[in-house]
Amino acid sequence: MAGSPDETTHFGSQSVPLGEKQERVNDVFHSVARRYDLMNDLMSAGLHRAWKAALATALSPPKKRAFRHLDVAGGTGDVAFRVLDAGGALTHVTVLDINGDMLEVGRERAGARYDGRIDFVEANAEALPIEDATFDGYTIAFGIRNVPRIDAALREAHRVLRRGGHFLCLEFSNVDLPGLDALYDAYSFNVIPALGGLVTGDAESYRYLVESIRRFPPRAAFARMIGEAGFGRVTHRAMTGGIVAIHSGWKI
Ligand SMILES: C[S@@+](CC[C@H](N)C(=O)[O-])C[C@H]1O[C@@H](n2cnc3c(N)ncnc32)[C@H](O)[C@@H]1O
């Protein structure tokens, strides 16, 4: 699975050796973990809540049957909590993230609210420490563009899902509403790093965030990658003028 030492990838707008990207991404999230949730609300004017709610609705965990769910790059638990609230008493969510600081915030936020229905695992999306065909659902929200080997993460998603399992990815996308694109660019490149600097003291991490969004494959290309990882009935749905999209695939 390891790339050759000469292979490079994007870290924001820079080209970096494949092996170096993860370390740089980890620095970003170590740096912003404690202020991550506040920044999401400020940057998106609360819209990230509606996008995550749409993700939980797309998953629709059953109310009366057991449902084992894996939320990868789950960070501070936002998606996991929504899946647990949407499901029944038999819904269980594993929050998996490579960054212990983000998971620690998630653990604190969960408190005793979901006792026995949630657990937290520190691991890499590219090599999940999980047996084949374990989960009914898999989500990854605003996570996959941070993963150096996206194809490896998608293959792992397919491997750990049971037949009939649902893969859902919420990610930033391409704004395709005339007028909104220019406004969105101006906001992204000027306001977000400045706001990040003020709130977290780390403007650089938020510059990475904006640049990494621009490097992520367009919806049709990403949908093809999901299909290549083995998923069937692959679809995607843009929201808010294409600022984000939900991608869906099934293990059939
Ligand atoms: C933008 S945050 C998203 C957190 C959460 N899903 C949300 O929507 O609020 C990206 C997360 O991806 C995690 N991450 C980055 N690379 C990862 C990898 N290779 N495997 C697992 N998690 C990773 C980071 O640690 C961070 O918590």
PDB file of C-alpha atoms and ligand atoms in Angstrom:
ATOM      1  CA  MET A   1       0.000   0.000   0.000  1.00  0.00           C
ATOM      2  CA  ALA A   2       2.965   2.329   0.532  1.00  0.00           C
ATOM      3  CA  GLY A   3       3.753   4.552  -2.428  1.00  0.00           C
ATOM      4  CA  SER A   4       7.229   4.822  -3.933  1.00  0.00           C
ATOM      5  CA  PRO A   5       9.512   7.333  -2.148  1.00  0.00           C
ATOM      6  CA  ASP A   6       9.300   9.605  -5.209  1.00  0.00           C
ATOM      7  CA  GLU A   7       5.503   9.790  -5.268  1.00  0.00           C
ATOM      8  CA  THR A   8       4.049  13.168  -4.426  1.00  0.00           C
ATOM      9  CA  THR A   9       0.624  14.481  -3.504  1.00  0.00           C
ATOM     10  CA  HIS A  10      -1.026  17.769  -2.591  1.00  0.00           C
ATOM     11  CA  PHE A  11      -0.877  19.438   0.760  1.00  0.00           C
ATOM     12  CA  GLY A  12      -3.119  22.368  -0.009  1.00  0.00           C
ATOM     13  CA  SER A  13      -1.486  24.062  -2.992  1.00  0.00           C
ATOM     14  CA  GLN A  14       1.962  22.573  -2.302  1.00  0.00           C
ATOM     15  CA  SER A  15       3.340  19.361  -3.732  1.00  0.00           C
ATOM     16  CA  VAL A  16       4.751  17.146  -0.953  1.00  0.00           C
ATOM     17  CA  PRO A  17       6.110  13.574  -0.795  1.00  0.00           C
ATOM     18  CA  LEU A  18       3.217  11.151  -0.255  1.00  0.00           C
ATOM     19  CA  GLY A  19       4.648  10.028   3.087  1.00  0.00           C
ATOM     20  CA  GLU A  20       4.799  13.594   4.407  1.00  0.00           C
ATOM     21  CA  LYS A  21       1.202  14.675   3.844  1.00  0.00           C
ATOM     22  CA  GLN A  22      -0.288  12.743   6.771  1.00  0.00           C
ATOM     23  CA  GLU A  23       2.178  14.270   9.226  1.00  0.00           C
ATOM     24  CA  ARG A  24       1.319  17.779   8.004  1.00  0.00           C
ATOM     25  CA  VAL A  25      -2.437  17.065   8.189  1.00  0.00           C
ATOM     26  CA  ASN A  26      -2.012  15.738  11.730  1.00  0.00           C
ATOM     27  CA  ASP A  27      -0.241  18.977  12.734  1.00  0.00           C
ATOM     28  CA  VAL A  28      -3.208  20.969  11.400  1.00  0.00           C
ATOM     29  CA  PHE A  29      -5.755  19.070  13.510  1.00  0.00           C
ATOM     30  CA  HIS A  30      -3.557  18.907  16.645  1.00  0.00           C
ATOM     31  CA  SER A  31      -3.303  22.660  16.384  1.00  0.00           C
ATOM     32  CA  VAL A  32      -7.033  23.398  15.950  1.00  0.00           C
ATOM     33  CA  ALA A  33      -8.709  20.526  17.894  1.00  0.00           C
ATOM     34  CA  ARG A  34      -9.950  22.598  20.859  1.00  0.00           C
ATOM     35  CA  ARG A  35     -11.433  25.325  18.656  1.00  0.00           C
ATOM     36  CA  TYR A  36     -12.474  23.095  15.767  1.00  0.00           C
ATOM     37  CA  ASP A  37     -16.235  23.077  16.479  1.00  0.00           C
ATOM     38  CA  LEU A  38     -16.433  26.818  17.099  1.00  0.00           C
ATOM     39  CA  MET A  39     -14.564  27.494  13.842  1.00  0.00           C
ATOM     40  CA  ASN A  40     -16.959  25.247  11.888  1.00  0.00           C
ATOM     41  CA  ASP A  41     -19.907  27.283  13.126  1.00  0.00           C
ATOM     42  CA  LEU A  42     -18.209  30.591  12.376  1.00  0.00           C
ATOM     43  CA  MET A  43     -16.849  29.647   8.951  1.00  0.00           C
ATOM     44  CA  SER A  44     -20.037  28.101   7.625  1.00  0.00           C
ATOM     45  CA  ALA A  45     -22.494  30.337   9.524  1.00  0.00           C
ATOM     46  CA  GLY A  46     -23.848  27.136  11.059  1.00  0.00           C
ATOM     47  CA  LEU A  47     -24.452  25.493   7.645  1.00  0.00           C
ATOM     48  CA  HIS A  48     -22.234  22.508   8.493  1.00  0.00           C
ATOM     49  CA  ARG A  49     -24.974  21.421  10.918  1.00  0.00           C
ATOM     50  CA  ALA A  50     -27.544  21.195   8.113  1.00  0.00           C
ATOM     51  CA  TRP A  51     -25.077  19.338   5.857  1.00  0.00           C
ATOM     52  CA  LYS A  52     -24.330  16.796   8.588  1.00  0.00           C
ATOM     53  CA  ALA A  53     -28.043  16.426   9.330  1.00  0.00           C
ATOM     54  CA  ALA A  54     -28.567  15.668   5.607  1.00  0.00           C
ATOM     55  CA  LEU A  55     -25.852  13.002   5.836  1.00  0.00           C
ATOM     56  CA  ALA A  56     -27.603  11.311   8.803  1.00  0.00           C
ATOM     57  CA  THR A  57     -30.910  11.474   6.906  1.00  0.00           C
ATOM     58  CA  ALA A  58     -29.294   9.877   3.844  1.00  0.00           C
ATOM     59  CA  LEU A  59     -28.066   7.059   6.090  1.00  0.00           C
ATOM     60  CA  SER A  60     -31.392   6.664   7.938  1.00  0.00           C
ATOM     61  CA  PRO A  61     -30.324   4.054  10.483  1.00  0.00           C
ATOM     62  CA  PRO A  62     -33.202   1.753  11.443  1.00  0.00           C
ATOM     63  CA  LYS A  63     -35.113   2.598  14.640  1.00  0.00           C
ATOM     64  CA  LYS A  64     -35.892  -0.985  15.701  1.00  0.00           C
ATOM     65  CA  ARG A  65     -33.058  -3.152  14.363  1.00  0.00           C
ATOM     66  CA  ALA A  66     -29.400  -3.410  15.340  1.00  0.00           C
ATOM     67  CA  PHE A  67     -27.154  -1.161  13.214  1.00  0.00           C
ATOM     68  CA  ARG A  68     -23.359  -1.041  13.444  1.00  0.00           C
ATOM     69  CA  HIS A  69     -21.936   2.140  12.057  1.00  0.00           C
ATOM     70  CA  LEU A  70     -18.392   3.383  11.433  1.00  0.00           C
ATOM     71  CA  ASP A  71     -17.715   7.127  11.180  1.00  0.00           C
ATOM     72  CA  VAL A  72     -14.220   7.575   9.762  1.00  0.00           C
ATOM     73  CA  ALA A  73     -12.251  10.806  10.276  1.00  0.00           C
ATOM     74  CA  GLY A  74     -14.985  11.317  12.849  1.00  0.00           C
ATOM     75  CA  GLY A  75     -13.030  13.970  14.755  1.00  0.00           C
ATOM     76  CA  THR A  76     -15.053  15.545  17.542  1.00  0.00           C
ATOM     77  CA  GLY A  77     -18.087  13.291  17.018  1.00  0.00           C
ATOM     78  CA  ASP A  78     -20.525  15.585  15.183  1.00  0.00           C
ATOM     79  CA  VAL A  79     -21.655  12.971  12.639  1.00  0.00           C
ATOM     80  CA  ALA A  80     -21.655  10.118  15.163  1.00  0.00           C
ATOM     81  CA  PHE A  81     -24.003  11.989  17.515  1.00  0.00           C
ATOM     82  CA  ARG A  82     -26.437  12.678  14.663  1.00  0.00           C
ATOM     83  CA  VAL A  83     -26.411   9.022  13.574  1.00  0.00           C
ATOM     84  CA  LEU A  84     -27.059   7.922  17.167  1.00  0.00           C
ATOM     85  CA  ASP A  85     -29.907  10.426  17.519  1.00  0.00           C
ATOM     86  CA  ALA A  86     -31.418   9.280  14.212  1.00  0.00           C
ATOM     87  CA  GLY A  87     -31.144   5.557  14.999  1.00  0.00           C
ATOM     88  CA  GLY A  88     -32.683   3.466  17.745  1.00  0.00           C
ATOM     89  CA  ALA A  89     -31.356   2.025  21.000  1.00  0.00           C
ATOM     90  CA  LEU A  90     -29.669  -0.736  18.958  1.00  0.00           C
ATOM     91  CA  THR A  91     -27.573   1.668  16.877  1.00  0.00           C
ATOM     92  CA  HIS A  92     -23.882   1.606  17.764  1.00  0.00           C
ATOM     93  CA  VAL A  93     -21.280   3.989  16.307  1.00  0.00           C
ATOM     94  CA  THR A  94     -17.518   3.636  16.221  1.00  0.00           C
ATOM     95  CA  VAL A  95     -15.797   7.002  15.755  1.00  0.00           C
ATOM     96  CA  LEU A  96     -12.422   6.459  14.097  1.00  0.00           C
ATOM     97  CA  ASP A  97      -9.803   9.149  13.597  1.00  0.00           C
ATOM     98  CA  ILE A  98      -6.034   9.295  13.203  1.00  0.00           C
ATOM     99  CA  ASN A  99      -5.812  12.194  15.662  1.00  0.00           C
ATOM    100  CA  GLY A 100      -6.076  11.503  19.400  1.00  0.00           C
ATOM    101  CA  ASP A 101      -6.669  15.198  20.229  1.00  0.00           C
ATOM    102  CA  MET A 102      -9.769  15.388  18.027  1.00  0.00           C
ATOM    103  CA  LEU A 103     -11.083  12.120  19.527  1.00  0.00           C
ATOM    104  CA  GLU A 104     -10.468  13.402  23.053  1.00  0.00           C
ATOM    105  CA  VAL A 105     -12.721  16.410  22.363  1.00  0.00           C
ATOM    106  CA  GLY A 106     -15.314  13.968  20.963  1.00  0.00           C
ATOM    107  CA  ARG A 107     -15.158  11.797  24.095  1.00  0.00           C
ATOM    108  CA  GLU A 108     -15.665  14.848  26.307  1.00  0.00           C
ATOM    109  CA  ARG A 109     -18.596  16.057  24.202  1.00  0.00           C
ATOM    110  CA  ALA A 110     -20.276  12.619  24.259  1.00  0.00           C
ATOM    111  CA  GLY A 111     -19.951  12.372  28.054  1.00  0.00           C
ATOM    112  CA  ALA A 112     -22.316   9.690  29.342  1.00  0.00           C
ATOM    113  CA  ARG A 113     -25.091  10.579  26.867  1.00  0.00           C
ATOM    114  CA  TYR A 114     -24.547   7.564  24.599  1.00  0.00           C
ATOM    115  CA  ASP A 115     -23.153   5.114  27.130  1.00  0.00           C
ATOM    116  CA  GLY A 116     -22.482   1.733  25.553  1.00  0.00           C
ATOM    117  CA  ARG A 117     -23.554   2.950  22.076  1.00  0.00           C
ATOM    118  CA  ILE A 118     -20.355   4.744  21.046  1.00  0.00           C
ATOM    119  CA  ASP A 119     -16.661   4.000  21.046  1.00  0.00           C
ATOM    120  CA  PHE A 120     -13.572   5.846  19.834  1.00  0.00           C
ATOM    121  CA  VAL A 121     -10.698   4.304  17.893  1.00  0.00           C
ATOM    122  CA  GLU A 122      -7.443   6.009  16.923  1.00  0.00           C
ATOM    123  CA  ALA A 123      -6.463   4.644  13.504  1.00  0.00           C
ATOM    124  CA  ASN A 124      -5.749   5.433   9.875  1.00  0.00           C
ATOM    125  CA  ALA A 125      -8.565   5.350   7.288  1.00  0.00           C
ATOM    126  CA  GLU A 126      -6.103   3.752   4.856  1.00  0.00           C
ATOM    127  CA  ALA A 127      -5.549   0.664   7.034  1.00  0.00           C
ATOM    128  CA  LEU A 128      -8.531   0.013   9.292  1.00  0.00           C
ATOM    129  CA  PRO A 129      -7.861  -2.306  12.269  1.00  0.00           C
ATOM    130  CA  ILE A 130     -11.240  -3.925  11.622  1.00  0.00           C
ATOM    131  CA  GLU A 131     -12.301  -7.334  10.317  1.00  0.00           C
ATOM    132  CA  ASP A 132     -13.920  -7.716   6.902  1.00  0.00           C
ATOM    133  CA  ALA A 133     -17.707  -7.233   6.659  1.00  0.00           C
ATOM    134  CA  THR A 134     -18.205  -5.780  10.141  1.00  0.00           C
ATOM    135  CA  PHE A 135     -20.342  -2.656   9.595  1.00  0.00           C
ATOM    136  CA  ASP A 136     -23.780  -1.810   8.158  1.00  0.00           C
ATOM    137  CA  GLY A 137     -22.879   1.812   7.477  1.00  0.00           C
ATOM    138  CA  TYR A 138     -19.760   3.912   6.869  1.00  0.00           C
ATOM    139  CA  THR A 139     -19.596   7.711   6.796  1.00  0.00           C
ATOM    140  CA  ILE A 140     -16.711  10.091   6.244  1.00  0.00           C
ATOM    141  CA  ALA A 141     -17.425  13.831   6.519  1.00  0.00           C
ATOM    142  CA  PHE A 142     -14.909  16.465   5.477  1.00  0.00           C
ATOM    143  CA  GLY A 143     -12.270  13.775   6.022  1.00  0.00           C
ATOM    144  CA  ILE A 144     -11.366  12.034   2.791  1.00  0.00           C
ATOM    145  CA  ARG A 145      -9.623  15.007   1.155  1.00  0.00           C
ATOM    146  CA  ASN A 146      -7.155  14.935   4.065  1.00  0.00           C
ATOM    147  CA  VAL A 147      -6.238  11.288   3.475  1.00  0.00           C
ATOM    148  CA  PRO A 148      -3.093  10.902   1.313  1.00  0.00           C
ATOM    149  CA  ARG A 149      -4.216   7.692  -0.460  1.00  0.00           C
ATOM    150  CA  ILE A 150      -7.923   8.192  -1.139  1.00  0.00           C
ATOM    151  CA  ASP A 151      -8.148   4.983  -3.198  1.00  0.00           C
ATOM    152  CA  ALA A 152      -6.791   2.957  -0.251  1.00  0.00           C
ATOM    153  CA  ALA A 153      -9.354   4.524   2.133  1.00  0.00           C
ATOM    154  CA  LEU A 154     -12.187   3.720  -0.294  1.00  0.00           C
ATOM    155  CA  ARG A 155     -11.043   0.104  -0.641  1.00  0.00           C
ATOM    156  CA  GLU A 156     -10.929  -0.193   3.149  1.00  0.00           C
ATOM    157  CA  ALA A 157     -14.460   1.246   3.399  1.00  0.00           C
ATOM    158  CA  HIS A 158     -15.661  -1.423   0.999  1.00  0.00           C
ATOM    159  CA  ARG A 159     -13.828  -4.190   2.846  1.00  0.00           C
ATOM    160  CA  VAL A 160     -15.254  -3.439   6.324  1.00  0.00           C
ATOM    161  CA  LEU A 161     -18.875  -3.043   5.125  1.00  0.00           C
ATOM    162  CA  ARG A 162     -21.246  -6.000   5.047  1.00  0.00           C
ATOM    163  CA  ARG A 163     -23.049  -6.870   1.813  1.00  0.00           C
ATOM    164  CA  GLY A 164     -25.906  -4.351   1.589  1.00  0.00           C
ATOM    165  CA  GLY A 165     -23.840  -1.847   3.590  1.00  0.00           C
ATOM    166  CA  HIS A 166     -24.068   1.858   2.769  1.00  0.00           C
ATOM    167  CA  PHE A 167     -21.080   4.146   2.119  1.00  0.00           C
ATOM    168  CA  LEU A 168     -21.659   7.898   2.417  1.00  0.00           C
ATOM    169  CA  CYS A 169     -19.173  10.699   2.045  1.00  0.00           C
ATOM    170  CA  LEU A 170     -19.840  14.379   2.750  1.00  0.00           C
ATOM    171  CA  GLU A 171     -17.159  16.579   1.259  1.00  0.00           C
ATOM    172  CA  PHE A 172     -16.578  20.070  -0.092  1.00  0.00           C
ATOM    173  CA  SER A 173     -17.166  20.210  -3.811  1.00  0.00           C
ATOM    174  CA  ASN A 174     -17.218  22.602  -6.778  1.00  0.00           C
ATOM    175  CA  VAL A 175     -19.428  25.657  -6.642  1.00  0.00           C
ATOM    176  CA  ASP A 176     -21.317  25.765  -9.917  1.00  0.00           C
ATOM    177  CA  LEU A 177     -23.834  28.530  -9.311  1.00  0.00           C
ATOM    178  CA  PRO A 178     -22.879  31.591 -11.408  1.00  0.00           C
ATOM    179  CA  GLY A 179     -22.109  34.499  -9.108  1.00  0.00           C
ATOM    180  CA  LEU A 180     -21.746  32.336  -6.008  1.00  0.00           C
ATOM    181  CA  ASP A 181     -18.393  30.969  -7.269  1.00  0.00           C
ATOM    182  CA  ALA A 182     -16.629  34.363  -7.256  1.00  0.00           C
ATOM    183  CA  LEU A 183     -18.145  35.290  -3.907  1.00  0.00           C
ATOM    184  CA  TYR A 184     -17.179  31.915  -2.431  1.00  0.00           C
ATOM    185  CA  ASP A 185     -13.576  32.251  -3.693  1.00  0.00           C
ATOM    186  CA  ALA A 186     -13.218  35.728  -2.212  1.00  0.00           C
ATOM    187  CA  TYR A 187     -14.665  34.559   1.106  1.00  0.00           C
ATOM    188  CA  SER A 188     -12.532  31.379   1.186  1.00  0.00           C
ATOM    189  CA  PHE A 189      -9.169  32.934   0.399  1.00  0.00           C
ATOM    190  CA  ASN A 190      -9.574  36.170   2.370  1.00  0.00           C
ATOM    191  CA  VAL A 191     -11.985  35.675   5.253  1.00  0.00           C
ATOM    192  CA  ILE A 192     -11.396  32.060   6.339  1.00  0.00           C
ATOM    193  CA  PRO A 193      -7.604  32.217   6.986  1.00  0.00           C
ATOM    194  CA  ALA A 194      -8.041  35.560   8.786  1.00  0.00           C
ATOM    195  CA  LEU A 195     -10.871  34.162  10.919  1.00  0.00           C
ATOM    196  CA  GLY A 196      -8.832  31.022  11.642  1.00  0.00           C
ATOM    197  CA  GLY A 197      -5.939  33.215  12.736  1.00  0.00           C
ATOM    198  CA  LEU A 198      -8.154  35.153  15.122  1.00  0.00           C
ATOM    199  CA  VAL A 199      -9.970  32.172  16.649  1.00  0.00           C
ATOM    200  CA  THR A 200      -7.277  29.474  16.722  1.00  0.00           C
ATOM    201  CA  GLY A 201      -4.116  31.557  16.354  1.00  0.00           C
ATOM    202  CA  ASP A 202      -3.302  29.417  13.303  1.00  0.00           C
ATOM    203  CA  ALA A 203      -4.178  31.079   9.975  1.00  0.00           C
ATOM    204  CA  GLU A 204      -1.894  28.650   8.101  1.00  0.00           C
ATOM    205  CA  SER A 205      -4.064  25.617   8.968  1.00  0.00           C
ATOM    206  CA  TYR A 206      -7.107  27.359   7.546  1.00  0.00           C
ATOM    207  CA  ARG A 207      -5.211  28.322   4.404  1.00  0.00           C
ATOM    208  CA  TYR A 208      -4.518  24.591   4.006  1.00  0.00           C
ATOM    209  CA  LEU A 209      -8.220  23.880   4.454  1.00  0.00           C
ATOM    210  CA  VAL A 210      -9.223  26.250   1.654  1.00  0.00           C
ATOM    211  CA  GLU A 211      -6.489  25.044  -0.700  1.00  0.00           C
ATOM    212  CA  SER A 212      -7.232  21.370  -0.034  1.00  0.00           C
ATOM    213  CA  ILE A 213     -10.863  21.941  -1.075  1.00  0.00           C
ATOM    214  CA  ARG A 214      -9.702  23.234  -4.470  1.00  0.00           C
ATOM    215  CA  ARG A 215      -7.494  20.157  -4.993  1.00  0.00           C
ATOM    216  CA  PHE A 216     -10.210  17.601  -4.334  1.00  0.00           C
ATOM    217  CA  PRO A 217     -11.494  15.784  -7.474  1.00  0.00           C
ATOM    218  CA  PRO A 218     -14.747  17.037  -9.058  1.00  0.00           C
ATOM    219  CA  ARG A 219     -17.934  15.115  -8.234  1.00  0.00           C
ATOM    220  CA  ALA A 220     -17.974  12.897 -11.347  1.00  0.00           C
ATOM    221  CA  ALA A 221     -14.303  11.925 -10.953  1.00  0.00           C
ATOM    222  CA  PHE A 222     -14.735  11.133  -7.254  1.00  0.00           C
ATOM    223  CA  ALA A 223     -17.856   9.078  -8.054  1.00  0.00           C
ATOM    224  CA  ARG A 224     -15.729   7.041 -10.499  1.00  0.00           C
ATOM    225  CA  MET A 225     -13.164   6.392  -7.740  1.00  0.00           C
ATOM    226  CA  ILE A 226     -15.955   5.116  -5.460  1.00  0.00           C
ATOM    227  CA  GLY A 227     -17.067   2.740  -8.223  1.00  0.00           C
ATOM    228  CA  GLU A 228     -13.473   1.574  -8.790  1.00  0.00           C
ATOM    229  CA  ALA A 229     -13.238   0.654  -5.098  1.00  0.00           C
ATOM    230  CA  GLY A 230     -16.033  -1.856  -5.701  1.00  0.00           C
ATOM    231  CA  PHE A 231     -19.202   0.051  -4.760  1.00  0.00           C
ATOM    232  CA  GLY A 232     -22.394  -0.177  -6.790  1.00  0.00           C
ATOM    233  CA  ARG A 233     -25.330   2.217  -7.360  1.00  0.00           C
ATOM    234  CA  VAL A 234     -22.977   5.179  -6.933  1.00  0.00           C
ATOM    235  CA  THR A 235     -24.713   8.569  -6.865  1.00  0.00           C
ATOM    236  CA  HIS A 236     -23.929  12.094  -5.742  1.00  0.00           C
ATOM    237  CA  ARG A 237     -25.977  15.098  -4.732  1.00  0.00           C
ATOM    238  CA  ALA A 238     -24.695  18.660  -4.584  1.00  0.00           C
ATOM    239  CA  MET A 239     -25.984  20.974  -1.856  1.00  0.00           C
ATOM    240  CA  THR A 240     -25.832  24.740  -1.298  1.00  0.00           C
ATOM    241  CA  GLY A 241     -24.882  25.555  -4.885  1.00  0.00           C
ATOM    242  CA  GLY A 242     -22.194  22.853  -4.932  1.00  0.00           C
ATOM    243  CA  ILE A 243     -20.285  24.057  -1.851  1.00  0.00           C
ATOM    244  CA  VAL A 244     -20.621  20.483  -0.570  1.00  0.00           C
ATOM    245  CA  ALA A 245     -21.823  17.157  -1.943  1.00  0.00           C
ATOM    246  CA  ILE A 246     -22.989  13.849  -0.510  1.00  0.00           C
ATOM    247  CA  HIS A 247     -21.630  10.806  -2.350  1.00  0.00           C
ATOM    248  CA  SER A 248     -23.319   7.463  -1.877  1.00  0.00           C
ATOM    249  CA  GLY A 249     -22.432   3.875  -2.793  1.00  0.00           C
ATOM    250  CA  TRP A 250     -23.558   0.402  -1.764  1.00  0.00           C
ATOM    251  CA  LYS A 251     -21.664  -2.835  -1.211  1.00  0.00           C
ATOM    252  CA  ILE A 252     -23.689  -5.194  -3.393  1.00  0.00           C
TER     253      ILE A 252
HETATM  254  C1  LIG B   1     -12.134  18.425   8.856  1.00  0.00           C
HETATM  255  S1  LIG B   1     -12.027  17.206  10.107  1.00  0.00           S
HETATM  256  C2  LIG B   1     -13.636  16.446  10.025  1.00  0.00           C
HETATM  257  C3  LIG B   1     -14.132  15.962  11.361  1.00  0.00           C
HETATM  258  C4  LIG B   1     -15.590  15.518  11.386  1.00  0.00           C
HETATM  259  N1  LIG B   1     -15.828  14.421  10.474  1.00  0.00           N
HETATM  260  C5  LIG B   1     -16.519  16.660  11.077  1.00  0.00           C
HETATM  261  O1  LIG B   1     -17.149  16.610  10.021  1.00  0.00           O
HETATM  262  O2  LIG B   1     -16.618  17.581  11.872  1.00  0.00           O
HETATM  263  C6  LIG B   1     -10.974  16.025   9.342  1.00  0.00           C
HETATM  264  C7  LIG B   1     -10.594  14.878  10.245  1.00  0.00           C
HETATM  265  O3  LIG B   1      -9.918  13.898   9.457  1.00  0.00           O
HETATM  266  C8  LIG B   1      -8.965  13.270  10.292  1.00  0.00           C
HETATM  267  N2  LIG B   1      -8.014  12.515   9.445  1.00  0.00           N
HETATM  268  C9  LIG B   1      -7.070  13.044   8.615  1.00  0.00           C
HETATM  269  N3  LIG B   1      -6.379  12.048   8.013  1.00  0.00           N
HETATM  270  C10 LIG B   1      -6.914  10.886   8.467  1.00  0.00           C
HETATM  271  C11 LIG B   1      -6.631   9.505   8.206  1.00  0.00           C
HETATM  272  N4  LIG B   1      -5.677   9.136   7.343  1.00  0.00           N
HETATM  273  N5  LIG B   1      -7.358   8.567   8.851  1.00  0.00           N
HETATM  274  C12 LIG B   1      -8.326   8.917   9.733  1.00  0.00           C
HETATM  275  N6  LIG B   1      -8.632  10.206  10.016  1.00  0.00           N
HETATM  276  C13 LIG B   1      -7.950  11.178   9.389  1.00  0.00           C
HETATM  277  C14 LIG B   1      -8.363  14.446  11.059  1.00  0.00           C
HETATM  278  O4  LIG B   1      -7.644  14.033  12.177  1.00  0.00           O
HETATM  279  C15 LIG B   1      -9.631  15.251  11.379  1.00  0.00           C
HETATM  280  O5  LIG B   1     -10.176  14.899  12.620  1.00  0.00           O
END
